[in-house]
Amino acid sequence: MRARVSWTLVLVAFLALPPFQRDRVEEMGFGEIFRTERMRVDPALTQALRSRWDTEANAFVFPWGHMIPSLEDVSRITGLSVYGKAVSGYTYPCYHDIAERLLDLPVECRSSLVPRIALQESLGLFEAGKNAGETEDEYLERLARVSRRELASEPGPQTDLDLRRFLVLFLGRLLFATRGDAVHCRFLPLLADLGEVGGYAWGAAFLAHQFDCLSASDRQTSTSGFYPFLQSQAQTTRRRRLDMSLSGA
């Protein structure tokens, strides 16, 4: 499933980063996501949740009540900051120049999309299947070893390029993913000064994105974005209901 592939690619890219780069990702407030328990995509659960979504109430409607995703849930599950500067900015008619300057990657004139294959390969993320008998950890480590060959191992100008490329992949293919394989440039202006990235309320933007995705047609069957968020929230709510039943509440 596409969501699983996106999660694996971004996780491998993170594991391949040298320690000082992973420290920078931590300082930006994104580190907790990569410590999230690895879970399989559950299409049935995701589709069931989607079918329960009320676009007017912005809540999941169940026979026993409502479940409303909140900023507290976002902070608890993802570790993303829900306070800070708004994740907003200008929408450029053409991202060619800024993509060339900040990513050193080609973006067609009048386009707002980063070529996905070029972006992944710039991070050493080449297509590779899982070997027979290979565990998940062994698979991830093998892909990460290949990726490390393409990344700068010491601080310098290249490391900023590497980190921006990683963040564009992370934001565009995981945290704010949409249907399809496109990687949008819309967050690129916020990555110009890497020292400012951690000052944005990424958690609030993430929750707004979840609402937007859930309000799309319930006929969608693909799972996009950071699927562990909804699955974790559903499991937490289920446990709470069970505890209430056992206590007689």
PDB file of C-alpha atoms in Angstrom:
ATOM      1  CA  MET A   1       0.000   0.000   0.000  1.00  0.00           C
ATOM      2  CA  ARG A   2       1.229   3.488  -0.886  1.00  0.00           C
ATOM      3  CA  ALA A   3       1.086   4.773   2.687  1.00  0.00           C
ATOM      4  CA  ARG A   4       3.264   1.913   3.889  1.00  0.00           C
ATOM      5  CA  VAL A   5       5.795   2.563   1.102  1.00  0.00           C
ATOM      6  CA  SER A   6       5.946   6.275   1.975  1.00  0.00           C
ATOM      7  CA  TRP A   7       6.457   5.521   5.671  1.00  0.00           C
ATOM      8  CA  THR A   8       9.273   3.055   4.883  1.00  0.00           C
ATOM      9  CA  LEU A   9      11.048   5.460   2.518  1.00  0.00           C
ATOM     10  CA  VAL A  10      10.954   8.370   4.942  1.00  0.00           C
ATOM     11  CA  LEU A  11      12.036   6.192   7.866  1.00  0.00           C
ATOM     12  CA  VAL A  12      14.986   4.855   5.845  1.00  0.00           C
ATOM     13  CA  ALA A  13      15.983   8.400   4.880  1.00  0.00           C
ATOM     14  CA  PHE A  14      15.938   9.394   8.560  1.00  0.00           C
ATOM     15  CA  LEU A  15      17.976   6.361   9.651  1.00  0.00           C
ATOM     16  CA  ALA A  16      20.532   7.100   6.916  1.00  0.00           C
ATOM     17  CA  LEU A  17      21.171  10.645   8.139  1.00  0.00           C
ATOM     18  CA  PRO A  18      24.409  11.058  10.130  1.00  0.00           C
ATOM     19  CA  PRO A  19      23.916  11.602  13.888  1.00  0.00           C
ATOM     20  CA  PHE A  20      24.385  15.377  13.752  1.00  0.00           C
ATOM     21  CA  GLN A  21      21.658  15.617  11.088  1.00  0.00           C
ATOM     22  CA  ARG A  22      19.254  13.488  13.124  1.00  0.00           C
ATOM     23  CA  ASP A  23      19.956  15.827  16.049  1.00  0.00           C
ATOM     24  CA  ARG A  24      18.857  18.749  13.859  1.00  0.00           C
ATOM     25  CA  VAL A  25      15.629  16.905  13.013  1.00  0.00           C
ATOM     26  CA  GLU A  26      15.069  16.342  16.752  1.00  0.00           C
ATOM     27  CA  GLU A  27      15.599  20.051  17.454  1.00  0.00           C
ATOM     28  CA  MET A  28      12.962  20.870  14.840  1.00  0.00           C
ATOM     29  CA  GLY A  29      10.455  18.767  16.805  1.00  0.00           C
ATOM     30  CA  PHE A  30      10.094  15.899  14.325  1.00  0.00           C
ATOM     31  CA  GLY A  31      12.070  13.218  16.159  1.00  0.00           C
ATOM     32  CA  GLU A  32       9.172  11.678  18.089  1.00  0.00           C
ATOM     33  CA  ILE A  33       7.484  10.568  14.878  1.00  0.00           C
ATOM     34  CA  PHE A  34      10.419   8.295  14.092  1.00  0.00           C
ATOM     35  CA  ARG A  35      10.080   6.638  17.480  1.00  0.00           C
ATOM     36  CA  THR A  36       6.427   5.831  16.814  1.00  0.00           C
ATOM     37  CA  GLU A  37       5.694   2.128  17.051  1.00  0.00           C
ATOM     38  CA  ARG A  38       5.824   0.662  13.583  1.00  0.00           C
ATOM     39  CA  MET A  39       2.383  -0.557  12.715  1.00  0.00           C
ATOM     40  CA  ARG A  40       0.840  -2.026   9.627  1.00  0.00           C
ATOM     41  CA  VAL A  41      -1.631  -0.044   7.605  1.00  0.00           C
ATOM     42  CA  ASP A  42      -5.123  -1.261   8.504  1.00  0.00           C
ATOM     43  CA  PRO A  43      -7.257  -0.392   5.443  1.00  0.00           C
ATOM     44  CA  ALA A  44     -10.453  -1.763   7.023  1.00  0.00           C
ATOM     45  CA  LEU A  45     -10.021   0.370  10.145  1.00  0.00           C
ATOM     46  CA  THR A  46      -9.093   3.453   8.140  1.00  0.00           C
ATOM     47  CA  GLN A  47     -12.081   3.077   5.821  1.00  0.00           C
ATOM     48  CA  ALA A  48     -14.419   2.400   8.748  1.00  0.00           C
ATOM     49  CA  LEU A  49     -13.212   5.558  10.467  1.00  0.00           C
ATOM     50  CA  ARG A  50     -13.588   7.553   7.264  1.00  0.00           C
ATOM     51  CA  SER A  51     -17.184   6.365   6.890  1.00  0.00           C
ATOM     52  CA  ARG A  52     -17.925   7.641  10.423  1.00  0.00           C
ATOM     53  CA  TRP A  53     -16.583  11.139   9.750  1.00  0.00           C
ATOM     54  CA  ASP A  54     -19.098  13.990  10.018  1.00  0.00           C
ATOM     55  CA  THR A  55     -17.828  16.943   7.978  1.00  0.00           C
ATOM     56  CA  GLU A  56     -20.099  19.426   9.744  1.00  0.00           C
ATOM     57  CA  ALA A  57     -19.175  18.369  13.267  1.00  0.00           C
ATOM     58  CA  ASN A  58     -15.520  17.628  12.408  1.00  0.00           C
ATOM     59  CA  ALA A  59     -15.872  14.454  14.459  1.00  0.00           C
ATOM     60  CA  PHE A  60     -16.188  10.698  14.149  1.00  0.00           C
ATOM     61  CA  VAL A  61     -19.758   9.720  15.015  1.00  0.00           C
ATOM     62  CA  PHE A  62     -20.190   6.408  16.834  1.00  0.00           C
ATOM     63  CA  PRO A  63     -23.262   4.871  18.505  1.00  0.00           C
ATOM     64  CA  TRP A  64     -21.754   5.692  21.901  1.00  0.00           C
ATOM     65  CA  GLY A  65     -20.754   9.271  21.070  1.00  0.00           C
ATOM     66  CA  HIS A  66     -18.275  11.425  19.194  1.00  0.00           C
ATOM     67  CA  MET A  67     -14.504  11.141  18.809  1.00  0.00           C
ATOM     68  CA  ILE A  68     -12.884  14.458  17.918  1.00  0.00           C
ATOM     69  CA  PRO A  69      -9.186  14.583  16.989  1.00  0.00           C
ATOM     70  CA  SER A  70      -7.577  17.353  19.029  1.00  0.00           C
ATOM     71  CA  LEU A  71      -4.295  19.217  19.316  1.00  0.00           C
ATOM     72  CA  GLU A  72      -3.683  17.249  22.505  1.00  0.00           C
ATOM     73  CA  ASP A  73      -3.979  14.012  20.506  1.00  0.00           C
ATOM     74  CA  VAL A  74      -1.553  15.334  17.900  1.00  0.00           C
ATOM     75  CA  SER A  75       0.989  16.292  20.558  1.00  0.00           C
ATOM     76  CA  ARG A  76       0.621  12.962  22.386  1.00  0.00           C
ATOM     77  CA  ILE A  77       0.871  10.716  19.336  1.00  0.00           C
ATOM     78  CA  THR A  78       3.270  12.608  17.065  1.00  0.00           C
ATOM     79  CA  GLY A  79       5.202  14.878  19.419  1.00  0.00           C
ATOM     80  CA  LEU A  80       4.670  17.764  16.983  1.00  0.00           C
ATOM     81  CA  SER A  81       4.526  21.264  18.408  1.00  0.00           C
ATOM     82  CA  VAL A  82       1.039  22.762  18.440  1.00  0.00           C
ATOM     83  CA  TYR A  83       2.341  26.206  19.386  1.00  0.00           C
ATOM     84  CA  GLY A  84       4.422  28.602  17.348  1.00  0.00           C
ATOM     85  CA  LYS A  85       4.287  30.482  14.085  1.00  0.00           C
ATOM     86  CA  ALA A  86       1.527  29.544  11.667  1.00  0.00           C
ATOM     87  CA  VAL A  87       2.528  27.196   8.863  1.00  0.00           C
ATOM     88  CA  SER A  88       1.590  29.532   6.048  1.00  0.00           C
ATOM     89  CA  GLY A  89       3.214  31.512   3.307  1.00  0.00           C
ATOM     90  CA  TYR A  90       3.011  32.520  -0.291  1.00  0.00           C
ATOM     91  CA  THR A  91       1.983  30.239  -3.120  1.00  0.00           C
ATOM     92  CA  TYR A  92       4.401  30.822  -5.944  1.00  0.00           C
ATOM     93  CA  PRO A  93       3.300  30.551  -9.584  1.00  0.00           C
ATOM     94  CA  CYS A  94       6.666  28.922 -10.297  1.00  0.00           C
ATOM     95  CA  TYR A  95       9.020  27.145  -7.890  1.00  0.00           C
ATOM     96  CA  HIS A  96      11.845  26.576 -10.371  1.00  0.00           C
ATOM     97  CA  ASP A  97      14.280  29.135  -8.944  1.00  0.00           C
ATOM     98  CA  ILE A  98      13.682  28.431  -5.246  1.00  0.00           C
ATOM     99  CA  ALA A  99      13.888  24.659  -5.795  1.00  0.00           C
ATOM    100  CA  GLU A 100      17.145  25.063  -7.676  1.00  0.00           C
ATOM    101  CA  ARG A 101      18.573  27.287  -4.937  1.00  0.00           C
ATOM    102  CA  LEU A 102      17.418  25.319  -1.878  1.00  0.00           C
ATOM    103  CA  LEU A 103      17.332  21.751  -3.223  1.00  0.00           C
ATOM    104  CA  ASP A 104      19.525  21.790  -6.328  1.00  0.00           C
ATOM    105  CA  LEU A 105      16.814  19.747  -8.006  1.00  0.00           C
ATOM    106  CA  PRO A 106      14.980  20.427 -11.273  1.00  0.00           C
ATOM    107  CA  VAL A 107      11.412  21.706 -11.096  1.00  0.00           C
ATOM    108  CA  GLU A 108       9.662  22.540 -14.335  1.00  0.00           C
ATOM    109  CA  CYS A 109       8.741  26.167 -14.908  1.00  0.00           C
ATOM    110  CA  ARG A 110       5.146  26.898 -13.880  1.00  0.00           C
ATOM    111  CA  SER A 111       5.163  23.719 -11.802  1.00  0.00           C
ATOM    112  CA  SER A 112       4.791  23.322  -8.039  1.00  0.00           C
ATOM    113  CA  LEU A 113       5.901  19.680  -7.882  1.00  0.00           C
ATOM    114  CA  VAL A 114       9.312  18.237  -7.082  1.00  0.00           C
ATOM    115  CA  PRO A 115      10.125  15.236  -9.307  1.00  0.00           C
ATOM    116  CA  ARG A 116       9.615  12.365  -6.868  1.00  0.00           C
ATOM    117  CA  ILE A 117      12.184   9.994  -8.364  1.00  0.00           C
ATOM    118  CA  ALA A 118      14.874  12.693  -8.540  1.00  0.00           C
ATOM    119  CA  LEU A 119      14.150  13.675  -4.925  1.00  0.00           C
ATOM    120  CA  GLN A 120      14.326  10.097  -3.656  1.00  0.00           C
ATOM    121  CA  GLU A 121      17.483   9.292  -5.603  1.00  0.00           C
ATOM    122  CA  SER A 122      19.183  12.454  -4.306  1.00  0.00           C
ATOM    123  CA  LEU A 123      18.783  10.845  -0.866  1.00  0.00           C
ATOM    124  CA  GLY A 124      20.012   7.469  -2.088  1.00  0.00           C
ATOM    125  CA  LEU A 125      16.530   5.947  -1.971  1.00  0.00           C
ATOM    126  CA  PHE A 126      16.576   3.517  -4.865  1.00  0.00           C
ATOM    127  CA  GLU A 127      13.897   0.925  -5.467  1.00  0.00           C
ATOM    128  CA  ALA A 128      14.801  -2.268  -3.621  1.00  0.00           C
ATOM    129  CA  GLY A 129      12.643  -5.218  -2.727  1.00  0.00           C
ATOM    130  CA  LYS A 130      12.804  -7.162   0.497  1.00  0.00           C
ATOM    131  CA  ASN A 131      15.026 -10.251   0.412  1.00  0.00           C
ATOM    132  CA  ALA A 132      13.665 -13.671   1.338  1.00  0.00           C
ATOM    133  CA  GLY A 133      14.026 -14.299   5.058  1.00  0.00           C
ATOM    134  CA  GLU A 134      15.001 -10.695   5.740  1.00  0.00           C
ATOM    135  CA  THR A 135      13.479  -9.145   8.870  1.00  0.00           C
ATOM    136  CA  GLU A 136      11.982  -5.665   8.808  1.00  0.00           C
ATOM    137  CA  ASP A 137      14.943  -4.268  10.772  1.00  0.00           C
ATOM    138  CA  GLU A 138      17.448  -5.932   8.424  1.00  0.00           C
ATOM    139  CA  TYR A 139      15.571  -4.570   5.415  1.00  0.00           C
ATOM    140  CA  LEU A 140      15.565  -1.021   6.769  1.00  0.00           C
ATOM    141  CA  GLU A 141      19.259  -1.183   7.686  1.00  0.00           C
ATOM    142  CA  ARG A 142      20.211  -2.449   4.218  1.00  0.00           C
ATOM    143  CA  LEU A 143      18.328   0.379   2.523  1.00  0.00           C
ATOM    144  CA  ALA A 144      19.829   2.894   4.961  1.00  0.00           C
ATOM    145  CA  ARG A 145      23.377   1.691   4.156  1.00  0.00           C
ATOM    146  CA  VAL A 146      22.753   2.346   0.465  1.00  0.00           C
ATOM    147  CA  SER A 147      21.259   5.760   1.213  1.00  0.00           C
ATOM    148  CA  ARG A 148      24.230   6.837   3.366  1.00  0.00           C
ATOM    149  CA  ARG A 149      26.536   6.636   0.349  1.00  0.00           C
ATOM    150  CA  GLU A 150      24.737   9.616  -1.186  1.00  0.00           C
ATOM    151  CA  LEU A 151      24.696  11.812   1.936  1.00  0.00           C
ATOM    152  CA  ALA A 152      27.359  14.141   3.302  1.00  0.00           C
ATOM    153  CA  SER A 153      28.850  12.768   6.518  1.00  0.00           C
ATOM    154  CA  GLU A 154      30.390  16.018   7.799  1.00  0.00           C
ATOM    155  CA  PRO A 155      28.815  19.475   8.361  1.00  0.00           C
ATOM    156  CA  GLY A 156      28.993  21.769   5.355  1.00  0.00           C
ATOM    157  CA  PRO A 157      26.904  23.287   2.528  1.00  0.00           C
ATOM    158  CA  GLN A 158      25.932  19.839   1.218  1.00  0.00           C
ATOM    159  CA  THR A 159      24.407  18.856   4.555  1.00  0.00           C
ATOM    160  CA  ASP A 160      21.880  21.701   4.321  1.00  0.00           C
ATOM    161  CA  LEU A 161      20.884  20.438   0.866  1.00  0.00           C
ATOM    162  CA  ASP A 162      20.543  16.906   2.225  1.00  0.00           C
ATOM    163  CA  LEU A 163      18.428  18.054   5.168  1.00  0.00           C
ATOM    164  CA  ARG A 164      16.091  20.176   3.028  1.00  0.00           C
ATOM    165  CA  ARG A 165      15.622  17.290   0.616  1.00  0.00           C
ATOM    166  CA  PHE A 166      14.796  15.008   3.525  1.00  0.00           C
ATOM    167  CA  LEU A 167      12.336  17.522   4.992  1.00  0.00           C
ATOM    168  CA  VAL A 168      10.580  18.010   1.645  1.00  0.00           C
ATOM    169  CA  LEU A 169      10.189  14.228   1.382  1.00  0.00           C
ATOM    170  CA  PHE A 170       9.040  13.950   5.010  1.00  0.00           C
ATOM    171  CA  LEU A 171       6.522  16.791   4.782  1.00  0.00           C
ATOM    172  CA  GLY A 172       5.287  16.045   1.275  1.00  0.00           C
ATOM    173  CA  ARG A 173       5.151  12.245   1.339  1.00  0.00           C
ATOM    174  CA  LEU A 174       4.287  11.531   4.956  1.00  0.00           C
ATOM    175  CA  LEU A 175       3.136  14.326   7.240  1.00  0.00           C
ATOM    176  CA  PHE A 176       1.079  16.274   4.679  1.00  0.00           C
ATOM    177  CA  ALA A 177       0.702  13.625   2.001  1.00  0.00           C
ATOM    178  CA  THR A 178      -2.149  13.740  -0.458  1.00  0.00           C
ATOM    179  CA  ARG A 179      -3.406  11.097  -2.850  1.00  0.00           C
ATOM    180  CA  GLY A 180      -0.954  10.142  -5.564  1.00  0.00           C
ATOM    181  CA  ASP A 181       2.824  10.269  -5.697  1.00  0.00           C
ATOM    182  CA  ALA A 182       3.337  14.013  -6.096  1.00  0.00           C
ATOM    183  CA  VAL A 183       5.657  15.910  -3.756  1.00  0.00           C
ATOM    184  CA  HIS A 184       4.573  19.544  -3.488  1.00  0.00           C
ATOM    185  CA  CYS A 185       6.932  22.513  -3.082  1.00  0.00           C
ATOM    186  CA  ARG A 186       4.549  24.519  -0.902  1.00  0.00           C
ATOM    187  CA  PHE A 187       6.612  24.099   2.287  1.00  0.00           C
ATOM    188  CA  LEU A 188       9.922  24.892   0.612  1.00  0.00           C
ATOM    189  CA  PRO A 189       9.908  28.650   1.447  1.00  0.00           C
ATOM    190  CA  LEU A 190       9.629  27.723   5.156  1.00  0.00           C
ATOM    191  CA  LEU A 191      12.821  25.663   4.845  1.00  0.00           C
ATOM    192  CA  ALA A 192      15.026  28.485   3.573  1.00  0.00           C
ATOM    193  CA  ASP A 193      16.299  29.170   7.103  1.00  0.00           C
ATOM    194  CA  LEU A 194      16.680  25.748   8.695  1.00  0.00           C
ATOM    195  CA  GLY A 195      17.199  27.334  12.104  1.00  0.00           C
ATOM    196  CA  GLU A 196      13.614  28.636  12.013  1.00  0.00           C
ATOM    197  CA  VAL A 197      11.883  25.361  11.093  1.00  0.00           C
ATOM    198  CA  GLY A 198      11.337  24.303  14.705  1.00  0.00           C
ATOM    199  CA  GLY A 199       9.489  27.530  15.485  1.00  0.00           C
ATOM    200  CA  TYR A 200       6.411  26.615  13.453  1.00  0.00           C
ATOM    201  CA  ALA A 201       3.236  25.000  14.809  1.00  0.00           C
ATOM    202  CA  TRP A 202       3.529  21.917  12.631  1.00  0.00           C
ATOM    203  CA  GLY A 203       1.125  20.003  14.867  1.00  0.00           C
ATOM    204  CA  ALA A 204      -1.689  22.495  14.311  1.00  0.00           C
ATOM    205  CA  ALA A 205      -1.102  22.387  10.551  1.00  0.00           C
ATOM    206  CA  PHE A 206      -1.069  18.582  10.673  1.00  0.00           C
ATOM    207  CA  LEU A 207      -4.453  18.473  12.429  1.00  0.00           C
ATOM    208  CA  ALA A 208      -5.951  20.884   9.888  1.00  0.00           C
ATOM    209  CA  HIS A 209      -4.608  18.648   7.118  1.00  0.00           C
ATOM    210  CA  GLN A 210      -6.221  15.601   8.753  1.00  0.00           C
ATOM    211  CA  PHE A 211      -9.583  17.381   8.852  1.00  0.00           C
ATOM    212  CA  ASP A 212      -9.203  18.335   5.197  1.00  0.00           C
ATOM    213  CA  CYS A 213      -8.344  14.776   4.132  1.00  0.00           C
ATOM    214  CA  LEU A 214     -11.170  13.263   6.169  1.00  0.00           C
ATOM    215  CA  SER A 215     -13.672  15.674   4.683  1.00  0.00           C
ATOM    216  CA  ALA A 216     -12.830  14.440   1.184  1.00  0.00           C
ATOM    217  CA  SER A 217     -15.037  11.866  -0.486  1.00  0.00           C
ATOM    218  CA  ASP A 218     -15.676   8.787   1.660  1.00  0.00           C
ATOM    219  CA  ARG A 219     -15.323   6.765  -1.526  1.00  0.00           C
ATOM    220  CA  GLN A 220     -11.552   7.179  -1.340  1.00  0.00           C
ATOM    221  CA  THR A 221      -9.903   3.893  -0.545  1.00  0.00           C
ATOM    222  CA  SER A 222      -6.230   4.899  -0.526  1.00  0.00           C
ATOM    223  CA  THR A 223      -4.506   5.691   2.737  1.00  0.00           C
ATOM    224  CA  SER A 224      -2.363   8.804   2.668  1.00  0.00           C
ATOM    225  CA  GLY A 225      -0.403  10.689   5.239  1.00  0.00           C
ATOM    226  CA  PHE A 226       0.788   9.620   8.660  1.00  0.00           C
ATOM    227  CA  TYR A 227      -1.659   6.742   9.084  1.00  0.00           C
ATOM    228  CA  PRO A 228      -0.459   5.780  12.624  1.00  0.00           C
ATOM    229  CA  PHE A 229      -2.155   8.939  13.937  1.00  0.00           C
ATOM    230  CA  LEU A 230      -5.737   7.848  13.233  1.00  0.00           C
ATOM    231  CA  GLN A 231      -5.025   4.209  13.989  1.00  0.00           C
ATOM    232  CA  SER A 232      -3.431   5.085  17.343  1.00  0.00           C
ATOM    233  CA  GLN A 233      -6.299   7.385  18.238  1.00  0.00           C
ATOM    234  CA  ALA A 234      -8.861   4.721  17.343  1.00  0.00           C
ATOM    235  CA  GLN A 235      -7.073   2.153  19.494  1.00  0.00           C
ATOM    236  CA  THR A 236      -6.819   4.585  22.416  1.00  0.00           C
ATOM    237  CA  THR A 237     -10.531   5.377  22.178  1.00  0.00           C
ATOM    238  CA  ARG A 238     -11.346   1.667  22.029  1.00  0.00           C
ATOM    239  CA  ARG A 239      -9.333   1.027  25.211  1.00  0.00           C
ATOM    240  CA  ARG A 240     -11.060   3.897  26.994  1.00  0.00           C
ATOM    241  CA  ARG A 241     -14.482   2.526  26.070  1.00  0.00           C
ATOM    242  CA  LEU A 242     -13.443  -0.920  27.287  1.00  0.00           C
ATOM    243  CA  ASP A 243     -12.181   0.513  30.587  1.00  0.00           C
ATOM    244  CA  MET A 244     -15.457   2.398  31.032  1.00  0.00           C
ATOM    245  CA  SER A 245     -17.455  -0.776  30.352  1.00  0.00           C
ATOM    246  CA  LEU A 246     -15.415  -2.785  32.833  1.00  0.00           C
ATOM    247  CA  SER A 247     -15.814  -0.104  35.485  1.00  0.00           C
ATOM    248  CA  GLY A 248     -19.560   0.068  34.882  1.00  0.00           C
ATOM    249  CA  ALA A 249     -19.481   3.694  33.733  1.00  0.00           C
TER     250      ALA A 249
END
